[in-house]
Amino acid sequence: MKIKSMRYFLIYLILLSEFSLAQSAEKIHVNAILADTHNDFLSKAVDAHVVFDTDLRGITQSDLARMRTGGVDVQVWSIFCDEHYGRGSAFKYASRELDSLYAIAGRNPKTMQIVYSYKELIKAVQAHKLACLSGVEGGHMIEDNLDYLDSFYIRGVRYMTLSWNNSTSWSTSAMDEKQHTFKVTPYGLNDFGKQVVKKMNRLGMMVDVSHVGEKTFWDVMSVTTKPVIASHSSVYALCPVFRNLKDDQIKAIAKNGGVIQVNFYSGFLDSTFLPKYDSFLKAHHAEYDSIAPREKSGMMIGDYFSKKYKDEFEKMRPPFSLLLDHIDYIVKLVGVDYVGLGSDFDGIDSAPAGLDGVQDFPRITQGLLQRGYSEKDIKKILGGNFLRVFKANE
Ligand SMILES: [Zn+2]
């Protein structure tokens, strides 16, 4: 063969192998049960009045059609309000978000179903419906009242993040433990906090350790009798921010049979992102001050800036490969059985390049396959590991 035709032949072979890789990735993706354990759309539904079952391209990172395109089978919807909601208002606000989820699912009985058990979940997925669970992101929403846990459970809440960035009276958050801003001592879980964990174990509501402080984390691990979940956290060793998990925490979760659902936020994946983001905010501080009173949350402010300064945000995005690095890291540290996906879509204003929204989940399957993961292991990461933990909590 002449050199020139040899070169064409090689290009042909490369294209052929890429084509077959893409084909097998698609097949694996379709056959796997993809479970994302953190999506903040409901906050936007209530705050910004966006409607999930309409075309929201260019407006949000999620909508029903794109979730179908992305092959999402199970969505755990985040029920969230921040520290400005306290006694008398937090539970009410959380309930409004749940109402919103019920309304969306009620309008779309052929494509969505709120499920309450592992068995129901599998049935819904087999019927090609989006199986919906929810997770309360912040223990302040039970307003120190254990009866509210029952109410949440009855309505399909299957995990609770013990604290968000704000501590509760019974558990310190990662942010407060790091900044030493929590005034009540001791740190960690107090007796009521231990009761909360025990009650969650009894109910079959997963204990979520994303956002909690290290002291709280270790207290949880000594109290819980069920596997825990970190619904949206990444690896501290690769990106040392207070929201990520250190190696000994990752090992403890694996030992407990739990799962770490990797967060897609650029600031939790790429250690260079937050300094860049800070410089951006400094450069736009006047505008920040002018819109801050109007926007309802930090999330909405981020949303505003990321849309208005699209090019600047584009430049700050880390490469897609970094998300896979975080997954790889956990797999190498503790094995393939303890990692999954907790995107945080519609709660974040930046994700790695190529991950623009829920429609892009197939890229993760492709990336894992390219890195040499087997079909069996990819299925575990996409949802199998989370489903194991969900089932074990029932
Ligand atoms: Zn969060």
mmCIF file of C-alpha atoms and ligand atoms in Angstrom:
data_model
loop_
_atom_site.group_PDB
_atom_site.id
_atom_site.type_symbol
_atom_site.label_atom_id
_atom_site.label_comp_id
_atom_site.label_asym_id
_atom_site.label_seq_id
_atom_site.Cartn_x
_atom_site.Cartn_y
_atom_site.Cartn_z
ATOM 1 C CA MET A 1 0.000 0.000 0.000
ATOM 2 C CA LYS A 2 1.278 3.454 -0.887
ATOM 3 C CA ILE A 3 1.925 5.825 2.033
ATOM 4 C CA LYS A 4 -0.984 8.076 1.085
ATOM 5 C CA SER A 5 -3.552 5.304 0.841
ATOM 6 C CA MET A 6 -2.147 3.800 4.044
ATOM 7 C CA ARG A 7 -2.894 7.094 5.795
ATOM 8 C CA TYR A 8 -6.474 7.102 4.515
ATOM 9 C CA PHE A 9 -6.858 3.540 5.690
ATOM 10 C CA LEU A 10 -5.706 4.490 9.199
ATOM 11 C CA ILE A 11 -8.089 7.457 9.319
ATOM 12 C CA TYR A 12 -10.864 5.089 8.220
ATOM 13 C CA LEU A 13 -9.988 2.688 11.044
ATOM 14 C CA ILE A 14 -9.998 5.500 13.646
ATOM 15 C CA LEU A 15 -13.352 6.795 12.432
ATOM 16 C CA LEU A 16 -14.754 3.285 12.467
ATOM 17 C CA SER A 17 -13.631 2.661 16.054
ATOM 18 C CA GLU A 18 -15.015 6.049 17.163
ATOM 19 C CA PHE A 19 -18.296 5.236 15.476
ATOM 20 C CA SER A 20 -18.577 1.859 17.176
ATOM 21 C CA LEU A 21 -17.622 3.398 20.541
ATOM 22 C CA ALA A 22 -20.350 6.000 20.162
ATOM 23 C CA GLN A 23 -22.800 3.260 19.225
ATOM 24 C CA SER A 24 -21.972 1.119 22.243
ATOM 25 C CA ALA A 25 -22.078 4.182 24.524
ATOM 26 C CA GLU A 26 -25.565 4.951 23.280
ATOM 27 C CA LYS A 27 -26.658 1.369 23.863
ATOM 28 C CA ILE A 28 -25.264 1.295 27.397
ATOM 29 C CA HIS A 29 -26.844 4.656 28.171
ATOM 30 C CA VAL A 30 -30.281 3.545 27.002
ATOM 31 C CA ASN A 31 -30.103 0.253 28.905
ATOM 32 C CA ALA A 32 -28.767 1.729 32.138
ATOM 33 C CA ILE A 33 -30.974 3.243 34.829
ATOM 34 C CA LEU A 34 -29.695 6.791 35.083
ATOM 35 C CA ALA A 35 -30.400 8.360 38.472
ATOM 36 C CA ASP A 36 -29.482 11.972 39.196
ATOM 37 C CA THR A 37 -29.803 12.727 42.895
ATOM 38 C CA HIS A 38 -29.821 16.508 42.856
ATOM 39 C CA ASN A 39 -31.692 18.937 40.639
ATOM 40 C CA ASP A 40 -32.789 22.353 41.897
ATOM 41 C CA PHE A 41 -35.420 23.089 39.270
ATOM 42 C CA LEU A 42 -38.274 23.322 41.796
ATOM 43 C CA SER A 43 -36.701 26.399 43.419
ATOM 44 C CA LYS A 44 -36.742 28.086 40.033
ATOM 45 C CA ALA A 45 -40.298 26.887 39.434
ATOM 46 C CA VAL A 46 -41.428 28.650 42.588
ATOM 47 C CA ASP A 47 -39.106 31.691 42.474
ATOM 48 C CA ALA A 48 -38.897 32.369 38.742
ATOM 49 C CA HIS A 49 -42.194 30.781 37.650
ATOM 50 C CA VAL A 50 -40.647 28.583 34.971
ATOM 51 C CA VAL A 51 -42.771 25.629 33.882
ATOM 52 C CA PHE A 52 -40.958 22.281 33.650
ATOM 53 C CA ASP A 53 -43.108 20.747 30.920
ATOM 54 C CA THR A 54 -42.481 23.579 28.458
ATOM 55 C CA ASP A 55 -39.502 24.292 26.216
ATOM 56 C CA LEU A 56 -36.972 26.052 28.480
ATOM 57 C CA ARG A 57 -33.893 25.878 26.262
ATOM 58 C CA GLY A 58 -31.752 28.950 26.876
ATOM 59 C CA ILE A 59 -33.593 29.638 30.143
ATOM 60 C CA THR A 60 -32.858 26.714 32.485
ATOM 61 C CA GLN A 61 -30.611 23.653 32.521
ATOM 62 C CA SER A 62 -33.577 21.278 32.742
ATOM 63 C CA ASP A 63 -36.990 20.689 31.251
ATOM 64 C CA LEU A 64 -39.055 17.582 30.670
ATOM 65 C CA ALA A 65 -38.174 17.062 27.001
ATOM 66 C CA ARG A 66 -34.441 17.513 27.596
ATOM 67 C CA MET A 67 -34.526 15.161 30.576
ATOM 68 C CA ARG A 68 -35.963 12.542 28.250
ATOM 69 C CA THR A 69 -33.289 13.282 25.618
ATOM 70 C CA GLY A 70 -30.606 12.941 28.289
ATOM 71 C CA GLY A 71 -31.921 9.519 29.256
ATOM 72 C CA VAL A 72 -32.662 10.426 32.878
ATOM 73 C CA ASP A 73 -34.735 7.621 34.428
ATOM 74 C CA VAL A 74 -34.767 8.677 38.065
ATOM 75 C CA GLN A 75 -34.715 12.257 39.315
ATOM 76 C CA VAL A 76 -34.386 13.149 42.952
ATOM 77 C CA TRP A 77 -35.750 16.690 43.109
ATOM 78 C CA SER A 78 -34.212 19.019 45.603
ATOM 79 C CA ILE A 79 -36.624 20.740 47.982
ATOM 80 C CA PHE A 80 -34.774 23.846 49.036
ATOM 81 C CA CYS A 81 -35.029 27.170 50.769
ATOM 82 C CA ASP A 82 -32.184 29.087 52.381
ATOM 83 C CA GLU A 83 -31.544 30.302 55.920
ATOM 84 C CA HIS A 84 -33.906 33.268 55.539
ATOM 85 C CA TYR A 85 -36.742 30.804 55.999
ATOM 86 C CA GLY A 86 -37.053 29.678 59.590
ATOM 87 C CA ARG A 87 -39.652 28.549 62.048
ATOM 88 C CA GLY A 88 -43.127 29.084 60.634
ATOM 89 C CA SER A 89 -41.985 29.583 57.049
ATOM 90 C CA ALA A 90 -39.408 26.941 56.017
ATOM 91 C CA PHE A 91 -41.722 23.909 56.104
ATOM 92 C CA LYS A 92 -44.419 25.884 54.318
ATOM 93 C CA TYR A 93 -42.050 26.950 51.554
ATOM 94 C CA ALA A 94 -40.748 23.390 51.178
ATOM 95 C CA SER A 95 -44.331 22.188 50.878
ATOM 96 C CA ARG A 96 -44.961 24.685 48.076
ATOM 97 C CA GLU A 97 -42.086 23.170 46.130
ATOM 98 C CA LEU A 98 -43.516 19.706 46.703
ATOM 99 C CA ASP A 99 -46.913 20.989 45.520
ATOM 100 C CA SER A 100 -45.196 22.170 42.382
ATOM 101 C CA LEU A 101 -43.653 18.730 41.779
ATOM 102 C CA TYR A 102 -47.042 17.083 42.308
ATOM 103 C CA ALA A 103 -48.629 19.513 39.851
ATOM 104 C CA ILE A 104 -45.991 18.820 37.180
ATOM 105 C CA ALA A 105 -46.213 15.046 37.604
ATOM 106 C CA GLY A 106 -50.021 15.225 37.707
ATOM 107 C CA ARG A 107 -50.103 16.975 34.338
ATOM 108 C CA ASN A 108 -47.800 14.375 32.772
ATOM 109 C CA PRO A 109 -49.004 10.958 33.927
ATOM 110 C CA LYS A 110 -47.678 9.246 30.800
ATOM 111 C CA THR A 111 -44.105 10.463 31.227
ATOM 112 C CA MET A 112 -43.640 11.126 34.943
ATOM 113 C CA GLN A 113 -44.493 9.340 38.161
ATOM 114 C CA ILE A 114 -43.846 10.155 41.789
ATOM 115 C CA VAL A 115 -42.661 6.928 43.396
ATOM 116 C CA TYR A 116 -42.476 5.914 47.040
ATOM 117 C CA SER A 117 -40.551 2.637 47.024
ATOM 118 C CA TYR A 118 -37.812 0.787 45.178
ATOM 119 C CA LYS A 119 -40.382 -1.530 43.632
ATOM 120 C CA GLU A 120 -42.495 1.352 42.327
ATOM 121 C CA LEU A 121 -39.415 3.072 41.013
ATOM 122 C CA ILE A 122 -38.370 0.062 38.945
ATOM 123 C CA LYS A 123 -41.909 -0.333 37.602
ATOM 124 C CA ALA A 124 -42.071 3.315 36.566
ATOM 125 C CA VAL A 125 -38.699 3.074 34.809
ATOM 126 C CA GLN A 126 -39.806 -0.083 32.999
ATOM 127 C CA ALA A 127 -42.885 1.831 31.830
ATOM 128 C CA HIS A 128 -40.477 4.470 30.414
ATOM 129 C CA LYS A 129 -41.549 7.120 32.884
ATOM 130 C CA LEU A 130 -39.334 9.535 34.747
ATOM 131 C CA ALA A 131 -39.420 8.191 38.314
ATOM 132 C CA CYS A 132 -39.506 11.113 40.758
ATOM 133 C CA LEU A 133 -38.266 11.165 44.328
ATOM 134 C CA SER A 134 -37.420 14.231 46.361
ATOM 135 C CA GLY A 135 -34.791 15.272 48.885
ATOM 136 C CA VAL A 136 -35.068 18.071 51.434
ATOM 137 C CA GLU A 137 -31.870 20.134 51.204
ATOM 138 C CA GLY A 138 -31.509 21.522 54.703
ATOM 139 C CA GLY A 139 -32.676 20.260 58.101
ATOM 140 C CA HIS A 140 -34.034 23.729 58.963
ATOM 141 C CA MET A 141 -37.104 22.797 56.898
ATOM 142 C CA ILE A 142 -38.337 20.434 59.632
ATOM 143 C CA GLU A 143 -38.273 23.402 62.042
ATOM 144 C CA ASP A 144 -37.069 21.169 64.924
ATOM 145 C CA ASN A 145 -40.273 19.166 64.652
ATOM 146 C CA LEU A 146 -40.007 15.406 64.056
ATOM 147 C CA ASP A 147 -43.619 15.290 62.842
ATOM 148 C CA TYR A 148 -42.543 17.292 59.805
ATOM 149 C CA LEU A 149 -40.192 14.446 58.891
ATOM 150 C CA ASP A 150 -43.233 12.164 58.719
ATOM 151 C CA SER A 151 -45.079 14.680 56.525
ATOM 152 C CA PHE A 152 -42.143 14.898 54.144
ATOM 153 C CA TYR A 153 -41.797 11.123 54.036
ATOM 154 C CA ILE A 154 -45.489 10.659 53.207
ATOM 155 C CA ARG A 155 -45.077 13.014 50.247
ATOM 156 C CA GLY A 156 -42.167 11.073 48.762
ATOM 157 C CA VAL A 157 -39.134 12.748 50.318
ATOM 158 C CA ARG A 158 -36.486 10.039 50.484
ATOM 159 C CA TYR A 159 -33.427 11.925 51.644
ATOM 160 C CA MET A 160 -32.750 14.908 53.836
ATOM 161 C CA THR A 161 -29.511 16.879 53.788
ATOM 162 C CA LEU A 162 -29.060 17.427 57.522
ATOM 163 C CA SER A 163 -27.923 20.996 56.998
ATOM 164 C CA TRP A 164 -27.518 23.271 54.023
ATOM 165 C CA ASN A 165 -24.823 25.987 54.283
ATOM 166 C CA ASN A 166 -26.661 27.194 57.385
ATOM 167 C CA SER A 167 -26.387 25.095 60.526
ATOM 168 C CA THR A 168 -29.506 23.982 62.329
ATOM 169 C CA SER A 169 -29.855 24.027 66.103
ATOM 170 C CA TRP A 170 -28.891 20.335 66.022
ATOM 171 C CA SER A 171 -26.227 19.976 63.264
ATOM 172 C CA THR A 172 -23.364 22.172 62.111
ATOM 173 C CA SER A 173 -22.832 22.817 58.414
ATOM 174 C CA ALA A 174 -19.548 22.538 56.522
ATOM 175 C CA MET A 175 -19.591 26.278 55.895
ATOM 176 C CA ASP A 176 -20.062 27.191 59.558
ATOM 177 C CA GLU A 177 -17.537 24.650 60.818
ATOM 178 C CA LYS A 178 -14.971 25.992 58.369
ATOM 179 C CA GLN A 179 -15.587 29.663 59.101
ATOM 180 C CA HIS A 180 -16.242 29.084 62.812
ATOM 181 C CA THR A 181 -19.414 31.112 62.434
ATOM 182 C CA PHE A 182 -21.741 28.853 64.376
ATOM 183 C CA LYS A 183 -22.212 30.196 67.862
ATOM 184 C CA VAL A 184 -23.752 27.182 69.583
ATOM 185 C CA THR A 185 -21.287 24.620 70.888
ATOM 186 C CA PRO A 186 -20.529 21.793 70.658
ATOM 187 C CA TYR A 187 -20.210 21.279 66.933
ATOM 188 C CA GLY A 188 -21.660 18.223 65.263
ATOM 189 C CA LEU A 189 -24.936 16.483 66.086
ATOM 190 C CA ASN A 190 -26.543 17.135 69.461
ATOM 191 C CA ASP A 191 -29.007 14.702 71.071
ATOM 192 C CA PHE A 192 -31.910 15.970 68.994
ATOM 193 C CA GLY A 193 -29.764 15.615 65.859
ATOM 194 C CA LYS A 194 -29.092 11.999 66.770
ATOM 195 C CA GLN A 195 -32.850 11.471 67.177
ATOM 196 C CA VAL A 196 -33.378 12.935 63.704
ATOM 197 C CA VAL A 197 -30.888 10.496 62.164
ATOM 198 C CA LYS A 198 -32.399 7.536 64.021
ATOM 199 C CA LYS A 199 -35.897 8.514 62.939
ATOM 200 C CA MET A 200 -34.753 8.851 59.320
ATOM 201 C CA ASN A 201 -33.211 5.373 59.553
ATOM 202 C CA ARG A 202 -36.497 4.006 60.878
ATOM 203 C CA LEU A 203 -38.598 5.715 58.213
ATOM 204 C CA GLY A 204 -36.326 4.712 55.341
ATOM 205 C CA MET A 205 -35.293 8.265 54.501
ATOM 206 C CA MET A 206 -31.652 8.419 53.425
ATOM 207 C CA VAL A 207 -29.328 10.601 55.485
ATOM 208 C CA ASP A 208 -27.570 13.036 53.152
ATOM 209 C CA VAL A 209 -24.140 14.231 54.298
ATOM 210 C CA SER A 210 -23.524 16.785 51.527
ATOM 211 C CA HIS A 211 -23.173 20.260 53.094
ATOM 212 C CA VAL A 212 -22.645 18.978 56.659
ATOM 213 C CA GLY A 213 -19.533 19.834 58.661
ATOM 214 C CA GLU A 214 -16.855 17.249 59.359
ATOM 215 C CA LYS A 215 -17.802 16.952 63.009
ATOM 216 C CA THR A 216 -21.442 16.383 62.024
ATOM 217 C CA PHE A 217 -20.294 13.880 59.396
ATOM 218 C CA TRP A 218 -18.400 11.730 61.886
ATOM 219 C CA ASP A 219 -21.237 11.923 64.416
ATOM 220 C CA VAL A 220 -23.651 10.730 61.701
ATOM 221 C CA MET A 221 -21.397 7.819 60.821
ATOM 222 C CA SER A 222 -21.385 6.662 64.434
ATOM 223 C CA VAL A 223 -25.184 6.910 64.775
ATOM 224 C CA THR A 224 -26.632 5.732 61.439
ATOM 225 C CA THR A 225 -27.591 2.107 61.008
ATOM 226 C CA LYS A 226 -28.228 2.523 57.254
ATOM 227 C CA PRO A 227 -25.988 3.461 54.311
ATOM 228 C CA VAL A 228 -25.739 7.226 53.812
ATOM 229 C CA ILE A 229 -25.665 9.299 50.664
ATOM 230 C CA ALA A 230 -23.699 12.392 49.700
ATOM 231 C CA SER A 231 -26.288 13.639 47.214
ATOM 232 C CA HIS A 232 -24.091 16.264 45.505
ATOM 233 C CA SER A 233 -20.440 16.449 46.622
ATOM 234 C CA SER A 234 -17.101 16.027 44.888
ATOM 235 C CA VAL A 235 -13.509 15.182 45.864
ATOM 236 C CA TYR A 236 -11.586 17.444 48.236
ATOM 237 C CA ALA A 237 -8.179 16.042 47.211
ATOM 238 C CA LEU A 238 -8.776 17.318 43.646
ATOM 239 C CA CYS A 239 -10.556 20.540 44.596
ATOM 240 C CA PRO A 240 -10.063 21.593 48.205
ATOM 241 C CA VAL A 241 -13.277 23.458 49.035
ATOM 242 C CA PHE A 242 -15.333 22.967 52.186
ATOM 243 C CA ARG A 243 -18.230 21.330 50.293
ATOM 244 C CA ASN A 244 -16.133 18.408 49.062
ATOM 245 C CA LEU A 245 -15.285 15.142 50.784
ATOM 246 C CA LYS A 246 -11.858 14.277 52.138
ATOM 247 C CA ASP A 247 -10.318 10.854 51.541
ATOM 248 C CA ASP A 248 -11.109 9.544 55.026
ATOM 249 C CA GLN A 249 -14.755 10.601 54.579
ATOM 250 C CA ILE A 250 -14.953 8.857 51.204
ATOM 251 C CA LYS A 251 -13.489 5.708 52.782
ATOM 252 C CA ALA A 252 -15.987 5.899 55.661
ATOM 253 C CA ILE A 253 -18.931 6.211 53.248
ATOM 254 C CA ALA A 254 -17.677 3.172 51.322
ATOM 255 C CA LYS A 255 -17.281 1.191 54.543
ATOM 256 C CA ASN A 256 -20.860 2.131 55.480
ATOM 257 C CA GLY A 257 -22.092 0.891 52.072
ATOM 258 C CA GLY A 258 -23.183 4.412 51.062
ATOM 259 C CA VAL A 259 -22.597 6.388 47.892
ATOM 260 C CA ILE A 260 -20.996 9.672 46.790
ATOM 261 C CA GLN A 261 -22.926 11.388 44.009
ATOM 262 C CA VAL A 262 -20.440 13.663 42.243
ATOM 263 C CA ASN A 263 -21.494 17.307 41.885
ATOM 264 C CA PHE A 264 -21.040 18.961 38.442
ATOM 265 C CA TYR A 265 -20.463 22.513 39.736
ATOM 266 C CA SER A 266 -17.249 23.958 38.220
ATOM 267 C CA GLY A 267 -16.293 25.418 41.609
ATOM 268 C CA PHE A 268 -16.354 21.976 43.253
ATOM 269 C CA LEU A 269 -14.442 20.263 40.420
ATOM 270 C CA ASP A 270 -11.776 22.794 39.431
ATOM 271 C CA SER A 271 -9.658 24.454 42.135
ATOM 272 C CA THR A 272 -8.919 27.413 39.805
ATOM 273 C CA PHE A 273 -12.586 28.232 39.200
ATOM 274 C CA LEU A 274 -13.639 30.050 42.381
ATOM 275 C CA PRO A 275 -10.686 32.503 42.332
ATOM 276 C CA LYS A 276 -11.615 33.345 38.718
ATOM 277 C CA TYR A 277 -15.249 33.700 39.718
ATOM 278 C CA ASP A 278 -14.299 36.036 42.574
ATOM 279 C CA SER A 279 -12.343 38.286 40.197
ATOM 280 C CA PHE A 280 -15.345 38.330 37.890
ATOM 281 C CA LEU A 281 -17.639 39.405 40.739
ATOM 282 C CA LYS A 282 -15.151 42.084 41.839
ATOM 283 C CA ALA A 283 -15.106 43.483 38.327
ATOM 284 C CA HIS A 284 -18.901 43.613 38.330
ATOM 285 C CA HIS A 285 -19.450 44.563 41.976
ATOM 286 C CA ALA A 286 -21.582 47.657 41.256
ATOM 287 C CA GLU A 287 -23.986 45.611 39.155
ATOM 288 C CA TYR A 288 -23.975 42.895 41.804
ATOM 289 C CA ASP A 289 -24.996 45.417 44.473
ATOM 290 C CA SER A 290 -27.753 46.785 42.286
ATOM 291 C CA ILE A 291 -29.377 43.420 41.486
ATOM 292 C CA ALA A 292 -28.784 41.618 44.795
ATOM 293 C CA PRO A 293 -31.841 43.095 46.569
ATOM 294 C CA ARG A 294 -34.069 42.174 43.644
ATOM 295 C CA GLU A 295 -32.984 38.550 43.071
ATOM 296 C CA LYS A 296 -34.272 36.056 45.598
ATOM 297 C CA SER A 297 -31.139 33.954 46.125
ATOM 298 C CA GLY A 298 -27.450 33.550 45.309
ATOM 299 C CA MET A 299 -28.550 31.017 42.733
ATOM 300 C CA MET A 300 -30.709 33.555 40.904
ATOM 301 C CA ILE A 301 -27.880 36.110 40.945
ATOM 302 C CA GLY A 302 -25.534 33.518 39.429
ATOM 303 C CA ASP A 303 -28.171 32.754 36.841
ATOM 304 C CA TYR A 304 -28.462 36.441 35.915
ATOM 305 C CA PHE A 305 -24.692 36.909 35.482
ATOM 306 C CA SER A 306 -24.092 33.663 33.606
ATOM 307 C CA LYS A 307 -26.695 34.658 31.020
ATOM 308 C CA LYS A 308 -25.647 38.282 30.661
ATOM 309 C CA TYR A 309 -21.886 37.589 30.510
ATOM 310 C CA LYS A 310 -22.025 34.362 28.559
ATOM 311 C CA ASP A 311 -18.578 34.693 26.947
ATOM 312 C CA GLU A 312 -16.802 35.378 30.224
ATOM 313 C CA PHE A 313 -18.527 32.415 31.850
ATOM 314 C CA GLU A 314 -17.667 30.226 28.875
ATOM 315 C CA LYS A 315 -13.968 30.977 29.359
ATOM 316 C CA MET A 316 -14.098 30.038 33.043
ATOM 317 C CA ARG A 317 -15.514 26.550 32.460
ATOM 318 C CA PRO A 318 -13.179 23.623 33.242
ATOM 319 C CA PRO A 319 -12.738 20.831 30.685
ATOM 320 C CA PHE A 320 -15.257 17.998 30.697
ATOM 321 C CA SER A 321 -12.511 15.492 31.580
ATOM 322 C CA LEU A 322 -12.293 16.956 35.089
ATOM 323 C CA LEU A 323 -15.681 15.524 36.033
ATOM 324 C CA LEU A 324 -14.430 12.087 34.979
ATOM 325 C CA ASP A 325 -11.269 12.655 37.043
ATOM 326 C CA HIS A 326 -13.392 13.040 40.187
ATOM 327 C CA ILE A 327 -15.248 9.814 39.421
ATOM 328 C CA ASP A 328 -11.931 8.037 38.687
ATOM 329 C CA TYR A 329 -10.471 9.268 41.948
ATOM 330 C CA ILE A 330 -13.269 7.769 44.052
ATOM 331 C CA VAL A 331 -13.129 4.512 42.066
ATOM 332 C CA LYS A 332 -9.366 4.212 42.614
ATOM 333 C CA LEU A 333 -9.675 5.048 46.313
ATOM 334 C CA VAL A 334 -12.568 2.776 47.321
ATOM 335 C CA GLY A 335 -13.831 0.893 44.255
ATOM 336 C CA VAL A 336 -16.576 1.351 41.698
ATOM 337 C CA ASP A 337 -19.504 0.625 44.029
ATOM 338 C CA TYR A 338 -19.599 3.943 45.852
ATOM 339 C CA VAL A 339 -19.881 6.655 43.220
ATOM 340 C CA GLY A 340 -22.730 8.162 41.213
ATOM 341 C CA LEU A 341 -24.089 11.433 39.801
ATOM 342 C CA GLY A 342 -25.637 14.379 41.648
ATOM 343 C CA SER A 343 -25.592 17.064 38.963
ATOM 344 C CA ASP A 344 -26.930 20.074 40.895
ATOM 345 C CA PHE A 345 -28.381 21.317 37.591
ATOM 346 C CA ASP A 346 -30.458 24.478 37.966
ATOM 347 C CA GLY A 347 -28.686 25.137 41.227
ATOM 348 C CA ILE A 348 -25.373 25.997 39.541
ATOM 349 C CA ASP A 349 -24.298 28.689 37.101
ATOM 350 C CA SER A 350 -21.317 26.802 35.670
ATOM 351 C CA ALA A 351 -20.534 23.192 34.762
ATOM 352 C CA PRO A 352 -17.636 21.747 32.727
ATOM 353 C CA ALA A 353 -17.528 22.423 28.982
ATOM 354 C CA GLY A 354 -20.058 20.315 27.112
ATOM 355 C CA LEU A 355 -22.338 19.834 30.112
ATOM 356 C CA ASP A 356 -24.920 22.514 29.404
ATOM 357 C CA GLY A 357 -27.884 20.749 30.934
ATOM 358 C CA VAL A 358 -29.735 17.487 31.494
ATOM 359 C CA GLN A 359 -29.593 16.650 27.785
ATOM 360 C CA ASP A 360 -25.826 16.083 28.081
ATOM 361 C CA PHE A 361 -25.783 13.071 30.442
ATOM 362 C CA PRO A 362 -24.937 10.705 27.522
ATOM 363 C CA ARG A 363 -21.528 12.406 27.300
ATOM 364 C CA ILE A 364 -20.662 10.960 30.692
ATOM 365 C CA THR A 365 -21.379 7.424 29.500
ATOM 366 C CA GLN A 366 -19.270 8.103 26.418
ATOM 367 C CA GLY A 367 -16.427 9.508 28.519
ATOM 368 C CA LEU A 368 -16.446 6.580 30.943
ATOM 369 C CA LEU A 369 -16.411 4.108 28.066
ATOM 370 C CA GLN A 370 -13.476 5.955 26.484
ATOM 371 C CA ARG A 371 -11.636 5.670 29.794
ATOM 372 C CA GLY A 372 -12.029 1.910 29.687
ATOM 373 C CA TYR A 373 -14.889 1.372 32.130
ATOM 374 C CA SER A 374 -16.898 -1.810 31.510
ATOM 375 C CA GLU A 375 -20.621 -1.726 30.779
ATOM 376 C CA LYS A 376 -21.288 -3.245 34.192
ATOM 377 C CA ASP A 377 -19.307 -0.549 36.003
ATOM 378 C CA ILE A 378 -20.820 2.289 33.959
ATOM 379 C CA LYS A 379 -24.292 1.092 34.934
ATOM 380 C CA LYS A 380 -23.285 1.153 38.584
ATOM 381 C CA ILE A 381 -22.045 4.735 38.300
ATOM 382 C CA LEU A 382 -25.040 5.987 36.322
ATOM 383 C CA GLY A 383 -27.550 4.731 38.867
ATOM 384 C CA GLY A 384 -26.968 1.199 40.136
ATOM 385 C CA ASN A 385 -25.010 2.292 43.194
ATOM 386 C CA PHE A 386 -27.622 4.843 44.229
ATOM 387 C CA LEU A 387 -30.425 2.323 43.766
ATOM 388 C CA ARG A 388 -28.585 -0.123 46.031
ATOM 389 C CA VAL A 389 -28.437 2.512 48.788
ATOM 390 C CA PHE A 390 -32.063 3.527 48.259
ATOM 391 C CA LYS A 391 -33.177 -0.091 48.581
ATOM 392 C CA ALA A 392 -31.024 -0.704 51.637
ATOM 393 C CA ASN A 393 -32.691 2.232 53.411
ATOM 394 C CA GLU A 394 -36.213 0.879 52.979
HETATM 395 ZN ZN ZN B 1 -26.497 22.079 47.635
#
